Short mmCIF file of C-alpha atoms in Angstrom, two decimals:
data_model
loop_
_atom_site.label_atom_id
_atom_site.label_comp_id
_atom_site.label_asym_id
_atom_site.label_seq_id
_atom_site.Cartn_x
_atom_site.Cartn_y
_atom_site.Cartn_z
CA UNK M 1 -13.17 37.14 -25.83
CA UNK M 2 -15.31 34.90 -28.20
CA UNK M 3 -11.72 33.06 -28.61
CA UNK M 4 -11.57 32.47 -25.44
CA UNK M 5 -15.00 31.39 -25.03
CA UNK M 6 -14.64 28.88 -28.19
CA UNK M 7 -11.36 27.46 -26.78
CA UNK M 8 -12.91 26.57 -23.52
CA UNK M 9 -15.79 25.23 -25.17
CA UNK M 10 -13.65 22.61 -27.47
CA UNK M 11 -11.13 22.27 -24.48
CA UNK M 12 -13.92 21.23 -21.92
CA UNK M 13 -15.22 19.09 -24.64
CA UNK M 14 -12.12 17.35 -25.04
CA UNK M 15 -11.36 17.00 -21.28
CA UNK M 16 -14.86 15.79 -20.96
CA UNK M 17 -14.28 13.80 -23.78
CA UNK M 18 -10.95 11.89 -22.39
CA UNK M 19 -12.22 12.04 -19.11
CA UNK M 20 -15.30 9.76 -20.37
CA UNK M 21 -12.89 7.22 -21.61
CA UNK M 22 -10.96 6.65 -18.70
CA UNK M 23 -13.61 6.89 -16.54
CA UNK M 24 -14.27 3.73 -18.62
CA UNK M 25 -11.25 2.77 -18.32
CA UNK M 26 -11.10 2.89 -14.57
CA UNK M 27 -14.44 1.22 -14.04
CA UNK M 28 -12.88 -1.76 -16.42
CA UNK M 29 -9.67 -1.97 -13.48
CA UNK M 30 -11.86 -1.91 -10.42
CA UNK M 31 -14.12 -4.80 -11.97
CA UNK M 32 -11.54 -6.77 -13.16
CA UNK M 33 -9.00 -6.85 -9.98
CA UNK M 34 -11.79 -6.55 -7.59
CA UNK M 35 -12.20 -9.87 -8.95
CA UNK M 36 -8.50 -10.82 -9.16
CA UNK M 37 -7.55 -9.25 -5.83
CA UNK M 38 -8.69 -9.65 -2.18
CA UNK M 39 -9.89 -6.32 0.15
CA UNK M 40 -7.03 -7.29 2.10
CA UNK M 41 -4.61 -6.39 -0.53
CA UNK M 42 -6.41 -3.13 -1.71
CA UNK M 43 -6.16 -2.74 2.11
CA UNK M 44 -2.14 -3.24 2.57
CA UNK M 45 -1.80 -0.66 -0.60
CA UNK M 46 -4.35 2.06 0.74
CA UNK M 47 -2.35 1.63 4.05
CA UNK M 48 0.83 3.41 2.50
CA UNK M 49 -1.02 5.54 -0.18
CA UNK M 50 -3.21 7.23 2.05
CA UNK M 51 -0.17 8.55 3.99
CA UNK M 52 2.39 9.19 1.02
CA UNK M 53 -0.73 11.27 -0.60
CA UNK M 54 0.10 13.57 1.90
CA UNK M 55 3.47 14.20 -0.33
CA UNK M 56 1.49 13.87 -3.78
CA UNK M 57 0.16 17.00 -2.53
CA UNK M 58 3.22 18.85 -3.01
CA UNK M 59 4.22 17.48 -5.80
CA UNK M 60 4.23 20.30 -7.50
CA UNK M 61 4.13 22.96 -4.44
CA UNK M 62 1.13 24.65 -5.42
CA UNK M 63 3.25 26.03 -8.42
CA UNK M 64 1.46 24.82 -11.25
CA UNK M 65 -2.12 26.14 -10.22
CA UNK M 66 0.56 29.24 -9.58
CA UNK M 67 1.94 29.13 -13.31
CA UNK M 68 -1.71 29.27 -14.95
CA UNK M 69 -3.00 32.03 -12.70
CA UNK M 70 -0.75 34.53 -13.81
CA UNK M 71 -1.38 36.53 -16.26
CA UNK M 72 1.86 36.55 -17.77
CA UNK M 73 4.89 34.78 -17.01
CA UNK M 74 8.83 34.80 -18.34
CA UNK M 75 10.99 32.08 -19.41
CA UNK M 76 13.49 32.84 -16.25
CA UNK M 77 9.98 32.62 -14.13
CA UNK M 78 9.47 28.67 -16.14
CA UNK M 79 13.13 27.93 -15.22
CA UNK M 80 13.07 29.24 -11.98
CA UNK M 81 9.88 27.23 -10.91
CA UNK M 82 10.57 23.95 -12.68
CA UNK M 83 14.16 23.58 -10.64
CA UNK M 84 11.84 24.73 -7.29
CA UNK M 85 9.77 22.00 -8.19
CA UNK M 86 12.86 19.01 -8.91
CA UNK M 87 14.22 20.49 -5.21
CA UNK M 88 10.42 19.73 -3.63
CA UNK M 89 10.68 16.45 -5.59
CA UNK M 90 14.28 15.60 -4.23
CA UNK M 91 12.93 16.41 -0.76
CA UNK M 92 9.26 14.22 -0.86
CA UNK M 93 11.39 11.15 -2.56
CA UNK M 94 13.79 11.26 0.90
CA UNK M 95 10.81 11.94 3.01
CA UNK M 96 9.16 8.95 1.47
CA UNK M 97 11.57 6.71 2.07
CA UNK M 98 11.78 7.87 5.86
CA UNK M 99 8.49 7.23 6.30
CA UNK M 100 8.36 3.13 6.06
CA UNK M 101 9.52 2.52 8.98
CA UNK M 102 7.29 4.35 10.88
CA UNK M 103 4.45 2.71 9.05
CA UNK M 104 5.50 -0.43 9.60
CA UNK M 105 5.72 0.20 13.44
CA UNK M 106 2.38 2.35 13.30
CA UNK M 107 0.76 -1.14 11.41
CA UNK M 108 2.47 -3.60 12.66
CA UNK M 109 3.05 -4.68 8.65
CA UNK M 110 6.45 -5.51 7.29
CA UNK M 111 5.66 -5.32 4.09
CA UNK M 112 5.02 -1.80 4.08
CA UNK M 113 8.28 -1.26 3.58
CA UNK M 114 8.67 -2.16 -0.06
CA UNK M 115 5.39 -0.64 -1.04
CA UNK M 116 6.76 2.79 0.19
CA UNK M 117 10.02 2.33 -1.44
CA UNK M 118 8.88 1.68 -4.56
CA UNK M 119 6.10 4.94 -4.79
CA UNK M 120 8.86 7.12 -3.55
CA UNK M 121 10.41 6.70 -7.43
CA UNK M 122 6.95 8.87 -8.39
CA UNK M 123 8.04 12.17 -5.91
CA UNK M 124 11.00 13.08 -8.08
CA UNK M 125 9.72 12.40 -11.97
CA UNK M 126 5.73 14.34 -11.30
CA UNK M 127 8.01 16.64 -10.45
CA UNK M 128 9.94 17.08 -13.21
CA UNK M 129 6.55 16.69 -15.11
CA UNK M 130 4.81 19.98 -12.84
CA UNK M 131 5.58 22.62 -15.03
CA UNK M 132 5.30 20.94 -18.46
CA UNK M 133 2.04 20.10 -17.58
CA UNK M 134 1.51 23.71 -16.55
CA UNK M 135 2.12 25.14 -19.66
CA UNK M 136 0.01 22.91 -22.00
CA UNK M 137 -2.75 24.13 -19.73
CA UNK M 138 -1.74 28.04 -19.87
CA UNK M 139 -1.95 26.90 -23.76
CA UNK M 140 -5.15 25.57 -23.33
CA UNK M 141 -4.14 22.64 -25.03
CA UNK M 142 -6.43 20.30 -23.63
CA UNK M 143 -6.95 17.64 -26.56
CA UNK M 144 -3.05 16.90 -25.83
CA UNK M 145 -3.76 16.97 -22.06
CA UNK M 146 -6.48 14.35 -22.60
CA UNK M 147 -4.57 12.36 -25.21
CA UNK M 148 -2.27 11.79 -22.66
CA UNK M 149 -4.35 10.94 -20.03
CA UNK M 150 -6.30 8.18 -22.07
CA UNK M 151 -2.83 6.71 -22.81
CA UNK M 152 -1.45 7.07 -19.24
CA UNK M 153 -4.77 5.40 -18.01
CA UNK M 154 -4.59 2.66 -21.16
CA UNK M 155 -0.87 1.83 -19.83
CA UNK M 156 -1.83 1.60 -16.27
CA UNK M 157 -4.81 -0.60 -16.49
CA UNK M 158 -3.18 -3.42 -19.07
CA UNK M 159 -0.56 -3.18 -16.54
CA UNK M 160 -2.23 -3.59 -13.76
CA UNK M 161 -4.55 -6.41 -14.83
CA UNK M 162 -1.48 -8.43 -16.64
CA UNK M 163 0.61 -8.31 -13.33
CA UNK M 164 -2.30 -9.14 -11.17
CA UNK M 165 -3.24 -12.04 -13.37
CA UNK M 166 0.16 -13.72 -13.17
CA UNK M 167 0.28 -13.71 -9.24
CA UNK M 168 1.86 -10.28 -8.39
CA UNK M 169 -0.82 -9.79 -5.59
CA UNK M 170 -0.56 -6.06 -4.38
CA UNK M 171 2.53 -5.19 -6.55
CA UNK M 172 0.27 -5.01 -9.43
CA UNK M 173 -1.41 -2.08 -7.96
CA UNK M 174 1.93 -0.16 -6.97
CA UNK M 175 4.07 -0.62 -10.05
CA UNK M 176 1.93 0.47 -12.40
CA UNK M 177 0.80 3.64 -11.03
CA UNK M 178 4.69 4.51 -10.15
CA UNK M 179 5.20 3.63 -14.02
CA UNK M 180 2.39 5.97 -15.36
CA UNK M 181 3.54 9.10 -13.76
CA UNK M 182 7.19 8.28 -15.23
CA UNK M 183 5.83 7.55 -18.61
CA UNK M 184 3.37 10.69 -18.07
CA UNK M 185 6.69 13.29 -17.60
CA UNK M 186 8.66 11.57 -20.69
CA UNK M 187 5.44 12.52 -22.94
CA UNK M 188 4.93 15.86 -21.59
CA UNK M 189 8.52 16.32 -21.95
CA UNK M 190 8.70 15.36 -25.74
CA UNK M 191 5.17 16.85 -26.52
CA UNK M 192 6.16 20.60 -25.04
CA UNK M 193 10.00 20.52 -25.87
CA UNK M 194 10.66 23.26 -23.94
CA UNK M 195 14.32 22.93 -22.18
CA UNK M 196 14.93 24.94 -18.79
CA UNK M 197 17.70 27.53 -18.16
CA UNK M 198 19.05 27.54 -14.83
CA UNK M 199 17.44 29.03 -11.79
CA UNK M 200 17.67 32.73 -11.31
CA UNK M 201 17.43 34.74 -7.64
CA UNK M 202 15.98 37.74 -9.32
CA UNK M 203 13.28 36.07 -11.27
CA UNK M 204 9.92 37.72 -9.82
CA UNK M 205 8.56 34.30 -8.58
CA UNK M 206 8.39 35.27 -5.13
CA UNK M 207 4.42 35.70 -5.09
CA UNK M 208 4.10 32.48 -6.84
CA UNK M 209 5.80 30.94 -4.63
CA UNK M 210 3.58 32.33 -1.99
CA UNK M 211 0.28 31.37 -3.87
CA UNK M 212 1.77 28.11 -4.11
CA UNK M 213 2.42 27.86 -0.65
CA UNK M 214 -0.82 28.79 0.31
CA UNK M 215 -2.26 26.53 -2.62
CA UNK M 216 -0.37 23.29 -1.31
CA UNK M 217 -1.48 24.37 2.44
CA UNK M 218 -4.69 24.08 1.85
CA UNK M 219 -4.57 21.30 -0.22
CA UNK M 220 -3.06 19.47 2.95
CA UNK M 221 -5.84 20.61 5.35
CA UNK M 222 -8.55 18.62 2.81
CA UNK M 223 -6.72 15.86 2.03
CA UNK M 224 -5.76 15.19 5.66
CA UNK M 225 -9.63 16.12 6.55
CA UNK M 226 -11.21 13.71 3.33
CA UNK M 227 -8.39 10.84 4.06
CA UNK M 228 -7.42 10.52 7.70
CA UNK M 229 -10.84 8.07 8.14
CA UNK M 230 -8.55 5.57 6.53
CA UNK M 231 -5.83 5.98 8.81
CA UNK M 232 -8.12 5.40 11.89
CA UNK M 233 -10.08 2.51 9.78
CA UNK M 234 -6.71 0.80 8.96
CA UNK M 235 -5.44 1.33 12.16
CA UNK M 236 -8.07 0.21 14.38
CA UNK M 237 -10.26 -2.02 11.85
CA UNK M 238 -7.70 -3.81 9.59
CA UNK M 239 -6.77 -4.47 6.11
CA UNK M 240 -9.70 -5.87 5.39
CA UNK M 241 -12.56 -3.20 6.47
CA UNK M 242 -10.00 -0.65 4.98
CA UNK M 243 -10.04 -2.22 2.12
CA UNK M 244 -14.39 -2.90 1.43
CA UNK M 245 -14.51 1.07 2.49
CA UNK M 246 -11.73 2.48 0.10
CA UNK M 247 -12.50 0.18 -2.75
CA UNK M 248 -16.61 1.50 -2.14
CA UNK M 249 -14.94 5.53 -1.55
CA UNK M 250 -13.11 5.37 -4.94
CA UNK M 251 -15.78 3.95 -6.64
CA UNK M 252 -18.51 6.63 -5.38
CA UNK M 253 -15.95 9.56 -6.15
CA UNK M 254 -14.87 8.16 -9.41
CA UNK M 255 -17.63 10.60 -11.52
CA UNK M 256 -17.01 13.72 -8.77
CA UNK M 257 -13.24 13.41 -9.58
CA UNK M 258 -13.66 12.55 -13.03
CA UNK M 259 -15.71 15.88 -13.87
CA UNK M 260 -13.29 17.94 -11.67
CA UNK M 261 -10.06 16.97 -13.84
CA UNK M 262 -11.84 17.31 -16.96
CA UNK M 263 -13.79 20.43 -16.38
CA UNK M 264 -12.33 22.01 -13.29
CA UNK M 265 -8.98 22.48 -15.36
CA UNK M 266 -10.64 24.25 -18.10
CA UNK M 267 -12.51 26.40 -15.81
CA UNK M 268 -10.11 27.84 -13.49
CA UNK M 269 -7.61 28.61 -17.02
CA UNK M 270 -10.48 30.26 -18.58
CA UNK M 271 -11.52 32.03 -15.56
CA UNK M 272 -8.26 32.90 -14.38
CA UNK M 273 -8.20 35.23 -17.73
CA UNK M 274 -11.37 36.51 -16.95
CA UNK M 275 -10.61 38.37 -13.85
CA UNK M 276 -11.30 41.81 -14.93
CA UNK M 277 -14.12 41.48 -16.50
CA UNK M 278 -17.32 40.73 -13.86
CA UNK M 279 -19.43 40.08 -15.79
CA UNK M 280 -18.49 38.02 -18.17
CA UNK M 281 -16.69 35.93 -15.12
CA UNK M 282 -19.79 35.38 -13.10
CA UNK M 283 -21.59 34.36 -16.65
CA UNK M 284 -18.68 31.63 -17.13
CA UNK M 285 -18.54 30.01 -13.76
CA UNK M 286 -22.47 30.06 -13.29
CA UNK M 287 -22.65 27.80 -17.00
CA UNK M 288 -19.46 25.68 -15.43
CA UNK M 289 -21.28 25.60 -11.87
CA UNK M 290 -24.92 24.58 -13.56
CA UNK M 291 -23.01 21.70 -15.86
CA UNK M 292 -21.30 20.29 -13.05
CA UNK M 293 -24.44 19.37 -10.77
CA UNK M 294 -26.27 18.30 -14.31
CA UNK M 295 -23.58 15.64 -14.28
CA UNK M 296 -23.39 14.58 -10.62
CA UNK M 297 -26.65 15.00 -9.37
CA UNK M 298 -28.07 12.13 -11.17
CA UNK M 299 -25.36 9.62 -10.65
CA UNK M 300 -25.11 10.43 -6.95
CA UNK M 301 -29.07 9.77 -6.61
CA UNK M 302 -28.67 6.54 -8.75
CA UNK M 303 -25.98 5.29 -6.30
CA UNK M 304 -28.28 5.89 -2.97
CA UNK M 305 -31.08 4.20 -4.44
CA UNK M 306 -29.36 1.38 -6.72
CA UNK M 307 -26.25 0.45 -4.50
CA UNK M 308 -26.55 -2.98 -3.68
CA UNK M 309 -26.95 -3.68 -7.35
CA UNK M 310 -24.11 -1.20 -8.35
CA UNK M 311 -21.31 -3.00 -6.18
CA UNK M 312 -23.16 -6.53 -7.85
CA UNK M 313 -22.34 -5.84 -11.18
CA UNK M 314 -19.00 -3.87 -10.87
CA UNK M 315 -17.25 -5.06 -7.94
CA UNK M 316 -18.83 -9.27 -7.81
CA UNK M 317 -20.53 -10.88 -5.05
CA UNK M 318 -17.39 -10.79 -2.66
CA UNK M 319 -17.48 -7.05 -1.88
CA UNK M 320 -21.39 -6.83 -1.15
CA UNK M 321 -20.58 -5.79 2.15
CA UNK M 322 -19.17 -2.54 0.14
CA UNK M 323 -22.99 -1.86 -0.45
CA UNK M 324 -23.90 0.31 2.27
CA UNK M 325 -20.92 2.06 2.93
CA UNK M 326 -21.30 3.17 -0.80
CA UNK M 327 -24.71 3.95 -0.36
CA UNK M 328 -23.77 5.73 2.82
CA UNK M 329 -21.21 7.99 0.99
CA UNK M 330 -23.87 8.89 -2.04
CA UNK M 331 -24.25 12.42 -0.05
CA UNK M 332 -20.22 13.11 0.16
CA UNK M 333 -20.69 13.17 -3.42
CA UNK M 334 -23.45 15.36 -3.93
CA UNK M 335 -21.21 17.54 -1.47
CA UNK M 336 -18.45 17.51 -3.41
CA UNK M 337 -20.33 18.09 -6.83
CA UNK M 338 -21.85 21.03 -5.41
CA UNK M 339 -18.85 22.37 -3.37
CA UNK M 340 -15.62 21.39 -6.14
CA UNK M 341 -16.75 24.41 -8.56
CA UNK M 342 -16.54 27.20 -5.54
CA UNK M 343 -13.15 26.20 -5.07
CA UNK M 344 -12.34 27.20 -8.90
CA UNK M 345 -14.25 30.43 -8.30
CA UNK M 346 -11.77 31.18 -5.09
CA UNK M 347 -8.38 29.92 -6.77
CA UNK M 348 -9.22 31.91 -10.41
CA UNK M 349 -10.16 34.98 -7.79
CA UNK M 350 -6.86 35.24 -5.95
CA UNK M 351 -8.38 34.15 -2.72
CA UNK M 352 -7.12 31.33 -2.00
CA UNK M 353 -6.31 32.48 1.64
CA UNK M 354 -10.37 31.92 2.18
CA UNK M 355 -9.92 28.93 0.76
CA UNK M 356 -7.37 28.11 3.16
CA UNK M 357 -9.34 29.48 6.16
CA UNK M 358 -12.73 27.18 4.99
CA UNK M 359 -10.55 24.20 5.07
CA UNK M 360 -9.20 24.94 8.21
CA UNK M 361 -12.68 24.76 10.14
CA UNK M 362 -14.09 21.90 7.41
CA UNK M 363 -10.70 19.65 8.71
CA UNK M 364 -11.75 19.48 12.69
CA UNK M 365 -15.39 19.04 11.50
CA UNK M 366 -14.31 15.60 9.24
CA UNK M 367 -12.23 14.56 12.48
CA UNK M 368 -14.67 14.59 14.48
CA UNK M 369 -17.56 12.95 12.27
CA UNK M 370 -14.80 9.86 11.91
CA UNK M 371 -13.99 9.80 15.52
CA UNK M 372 -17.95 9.45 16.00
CA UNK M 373 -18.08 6.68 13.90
CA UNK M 374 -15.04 5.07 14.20
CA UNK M 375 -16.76 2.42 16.97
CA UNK M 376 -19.24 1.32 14.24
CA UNK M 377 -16.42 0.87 11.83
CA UNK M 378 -16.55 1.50 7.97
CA UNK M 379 -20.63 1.85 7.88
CA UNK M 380 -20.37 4.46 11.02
CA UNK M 381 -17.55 6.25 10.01
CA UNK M 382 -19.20 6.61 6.20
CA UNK M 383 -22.66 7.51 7.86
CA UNK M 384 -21.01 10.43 10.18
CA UNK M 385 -19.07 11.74 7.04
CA UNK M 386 -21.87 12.05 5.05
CA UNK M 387 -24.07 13.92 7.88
CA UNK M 388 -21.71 16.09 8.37
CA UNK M 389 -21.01 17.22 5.07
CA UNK M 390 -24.55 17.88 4.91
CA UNK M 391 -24.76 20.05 7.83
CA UNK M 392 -21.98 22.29 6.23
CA UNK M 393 -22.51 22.41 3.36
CA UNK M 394 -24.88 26.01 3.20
CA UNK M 395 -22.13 27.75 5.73
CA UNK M 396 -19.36 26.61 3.30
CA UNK M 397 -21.17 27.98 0.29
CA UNK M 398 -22.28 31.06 1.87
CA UNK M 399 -18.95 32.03 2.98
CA UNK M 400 -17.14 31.29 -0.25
CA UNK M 401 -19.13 33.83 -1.90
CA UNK M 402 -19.42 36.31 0.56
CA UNK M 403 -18.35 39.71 -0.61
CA UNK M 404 -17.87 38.56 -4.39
CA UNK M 405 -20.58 39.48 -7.46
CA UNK M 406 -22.26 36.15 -6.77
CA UNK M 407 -25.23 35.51 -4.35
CA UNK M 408 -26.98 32.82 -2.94
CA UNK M 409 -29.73 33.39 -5.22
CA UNK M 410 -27.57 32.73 -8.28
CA UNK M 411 -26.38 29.41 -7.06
CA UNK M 412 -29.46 27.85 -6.20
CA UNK M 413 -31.31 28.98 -9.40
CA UNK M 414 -27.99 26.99 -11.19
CA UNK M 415 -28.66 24.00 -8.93
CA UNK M 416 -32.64 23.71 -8.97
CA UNK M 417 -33.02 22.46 -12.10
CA UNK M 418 -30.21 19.60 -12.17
CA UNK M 419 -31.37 18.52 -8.71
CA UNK M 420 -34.91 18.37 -8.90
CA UNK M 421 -34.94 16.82 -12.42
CA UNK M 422 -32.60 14.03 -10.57
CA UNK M 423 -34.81 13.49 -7.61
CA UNK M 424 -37.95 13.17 -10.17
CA UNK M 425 -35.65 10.93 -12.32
CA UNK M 426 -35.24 8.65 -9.25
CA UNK M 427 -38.07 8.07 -8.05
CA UNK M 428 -39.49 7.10 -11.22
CA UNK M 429 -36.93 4.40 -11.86
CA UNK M 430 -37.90 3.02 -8.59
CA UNK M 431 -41.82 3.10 -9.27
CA UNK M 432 -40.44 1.03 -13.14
CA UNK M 433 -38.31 -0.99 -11.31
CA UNK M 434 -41.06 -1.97 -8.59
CA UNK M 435 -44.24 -2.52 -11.00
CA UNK M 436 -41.48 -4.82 -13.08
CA UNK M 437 -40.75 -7.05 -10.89
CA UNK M 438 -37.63 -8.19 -9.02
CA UNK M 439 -35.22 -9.70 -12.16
CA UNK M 440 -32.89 -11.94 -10.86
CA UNK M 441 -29.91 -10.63 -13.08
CA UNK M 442 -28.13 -7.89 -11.04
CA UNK M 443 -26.67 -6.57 -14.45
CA UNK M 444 -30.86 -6.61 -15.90
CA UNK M 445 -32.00 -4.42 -13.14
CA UNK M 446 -29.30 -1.77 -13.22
CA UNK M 447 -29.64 -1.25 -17.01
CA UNK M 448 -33.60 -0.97 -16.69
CA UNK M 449 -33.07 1.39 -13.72
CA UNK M 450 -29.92 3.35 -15.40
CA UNK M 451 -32.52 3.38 -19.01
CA UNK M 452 -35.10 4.59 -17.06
CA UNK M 453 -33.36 7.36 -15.06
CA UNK M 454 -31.72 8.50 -17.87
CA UNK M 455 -34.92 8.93 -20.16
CA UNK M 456 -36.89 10.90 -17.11
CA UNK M 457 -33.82 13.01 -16.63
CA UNK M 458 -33.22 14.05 -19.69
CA UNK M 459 -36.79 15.02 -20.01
CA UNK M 460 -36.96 16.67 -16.97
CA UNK M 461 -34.05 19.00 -17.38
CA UNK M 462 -34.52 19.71 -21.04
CA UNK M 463 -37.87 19.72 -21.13
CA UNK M 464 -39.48 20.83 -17.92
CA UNK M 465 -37.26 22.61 -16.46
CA UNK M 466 -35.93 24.55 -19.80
CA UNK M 467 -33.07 23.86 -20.16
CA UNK M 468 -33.14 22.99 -23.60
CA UNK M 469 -31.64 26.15 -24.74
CA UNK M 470 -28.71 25.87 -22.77
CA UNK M 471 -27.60 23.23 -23.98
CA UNK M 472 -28.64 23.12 -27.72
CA UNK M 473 -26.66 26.66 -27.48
CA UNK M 474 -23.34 24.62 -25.41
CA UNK M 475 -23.72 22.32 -28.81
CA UNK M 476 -23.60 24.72 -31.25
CA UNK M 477 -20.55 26.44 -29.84
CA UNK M 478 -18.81 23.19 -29.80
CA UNK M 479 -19.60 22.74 -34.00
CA UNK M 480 -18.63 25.80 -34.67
#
């Protein structure tokens, strides 16, 4: 157990670690080809991607997520699932290619057609890449996991910035990312060295197969609920809103998504193992839950109340009209800090058929938020989002822990802290920023603001609120 404990300490750490750097990494592209690109061109691009993401969703067929949740699995089981997953790859690679045409009709934009051609190459090699990647996380390798990462990210940007700089236009957002997940499988590939057998009938995969079906399901309810207010944006606002309200969606999710890849892999491997033991699993994913807000609460308050400068200094004075449909998403990602972590408690539990049945009432609730605000156009749609989020969020926390060892009670004593010490933090870089003065450097005011919400944070959650312990403890661990 302590093992276990120490390896999930030094693997968060390293996810959190990698995850850091190419959050860095990924800020760096956004600034720089926000500045070499137009929204129109982010716009053509989302256009396809948020349709073929449909596909990237069963990539893998849920089988991965299936692969570290057991227990224990055979080498016939490894086989068996990685040819599953190059059939599901054949399959999305055709389906791909299908779909162009329709998207050019459904946009009335030619050069669609390409664009969809050329991310259809991705289907078949992540693929390939599924159950490689699968393993290094049963392993709990995670410094190799976020090695590769880094380098994947490292490739993609230089890319992407080279190609955009020498006149590609939208290309240099397409090529690159089809290149990555190529040059992510060949790694993986030479970095595990494992070799498959062939396929057998008889392998005992058949109820990982079904928690992978349920697993990509409901992975297709969210995405189509989070991502079909850029279909209706594209289709009935153009390229160019599209484009200010993806570019200002990615950019407010970037830390939400970031912190879910680095620690909600870690968490759902280690807690995965920890199914037997109650109380030692509630301990784990209350520590995981309590880190999580730490981490987004403040950056999703420094958004709301900093946003005009925010877009400023990372996106450049073209995309200003990005400001408040960022600011208007701020609560989507206090939503999705708070919400992310209860979806590793239900996968690591085996009930991922709840999980399922939430998304299946949260989907008609998104509709219907972005049909409400579709006449406004990006700043309605983002406003309607957000409240409505914010209306579900208690129901969707109370019913993913209904019936299981943790109450109510324990989450909000794991979010108090983080939250208040943010809303304090906030405030007080607003009252600095106001008795300062109004600088006329963009990039002056957010550092003074960032300085100063990062000081009263710090002090509020380690101090105040006593958390000190927790995570002088957290650094310990990680020395020893």
């Amino acid at each position: 157990m302590e093992a276990l404990k120490q390896r999930t300490i030094r693997g968060g750490l390293a996810k959190l670690v990698g995850q850091g750097i190419t959050f860095a990494l990924r800020l760096l592209y956004i600034v720089v080809m926000a500045r070499l690109l137009s929204p129109s061109e982010f716009g053509l691009v989302a256009m396809v991607t948020v349709v073929t993401g449909i596909y990237d969703l069963f990539r893998d067929g849920g089988l991965s997520a299936a692969a570290i949740q057991q227990a224990t699995i055979t080498e016939e089981q490894k086989s068996t699932l990685f040819w599953v997953n190059m059939l599901i790859g054949a399959i999305l690679t055709l389906l791909c290619l299908l779909t162009a045409p329709i998207l050019i009709r459904f946009y009335q934009e030619p050069r669609l057609f390409g664009v969809t051609a050329a991310i259809s190459v991705g289907f078949l090699f992540g693929a390939a890449g599924a159950q490689y990647a699968a393993m290094l996380h049963r392993d709990l390798r995670y410094v190799t996991l976020a090695a590769i990462d880094v380098f994947s990210v490292i490739v993609n940007t230089a890319a992407a910035i080279t190609m955009a700089a020498t006149g590609w236009g939208y290309w240099s957002i397409v090529v690159p990312s089809v290149g990555v997940t190529i040059f992510n499988t060949v790694v993986m590939w030479l970095v595990v060295g494992w070799k498959p057998g062939w396929p057998r009938r008889n392998a005992g995969v058949m109820a990982m197969l079904k928690f992978g079906g349920t697993t990509s399901l409901n992975r297709l309810v969210v995405y189509v609920a989070y991502n079909l207010d850029k279909v209706l944006l594209g289709r009935f606002w153009g390229a160019d809103a599209l484009g200010l309200y993806s570019r200002a969606y990615q950019l407010i999710n970037i830390p939400t998504t970031q912190l879910n890849d680095a620690i909600g892999g870690v968490a759902f491997s280690a807690l995965s193992r920890l199914q037997n033991d109650s109380a030692q699993y509630k301990n784990y994913f209350l520590k995981g839950y309590s880190l999580v807000v730490a981490l987004t609460a403040p950056i999703t308050l420094f958004s709301a109340a900093f946003a005009d400068d925010i877009i400023r200094v990372v996106m450049g004075p073209r995309w200003e009209a990005a400001a408040t449909i960022f600011r208007l998403l701020t609560p989507t990602v206090l939503f999705f800090g708070l919400v992310n972590p209860l979806a590793w408690f239900l996968m690591s539990s085996g009930l991922q058929q709840r999980s399922l049945n939430i998304a299946l009432v949260l989907a008609p609730i998104c509709v219907v938020s972005y049909l409400a605000g579709l006449p406004y156009g990006p700043n309605g749609v983002a406003a309607a989002f957000s409240i409505a989020l914010s209306l579900w969020l208690l129901p969707h926390m109370l019913w993913c822990i209904k019936g299981t060892g943790i109450t109510l009670t324990d989450l909000l004593e794991a979010i108090w802290p983080p939250v208040s010490s943010a809303i304090v933090a906030t405030i007080a870089a607003i009252a600095v920023g106001a008795l300062v003065g109004h600088a006329e450097s963009a990039l002056l005011r957010f550092a003074l603001n960032g300085s100063v919400m990062a000081a009263t944070y710090s002090g509020m959650l380690l101090v105040v609120m006593g958390q000190k312990t927790f995570y002088l403890n957290l650094i310990s661990q990680l020395r020893t």
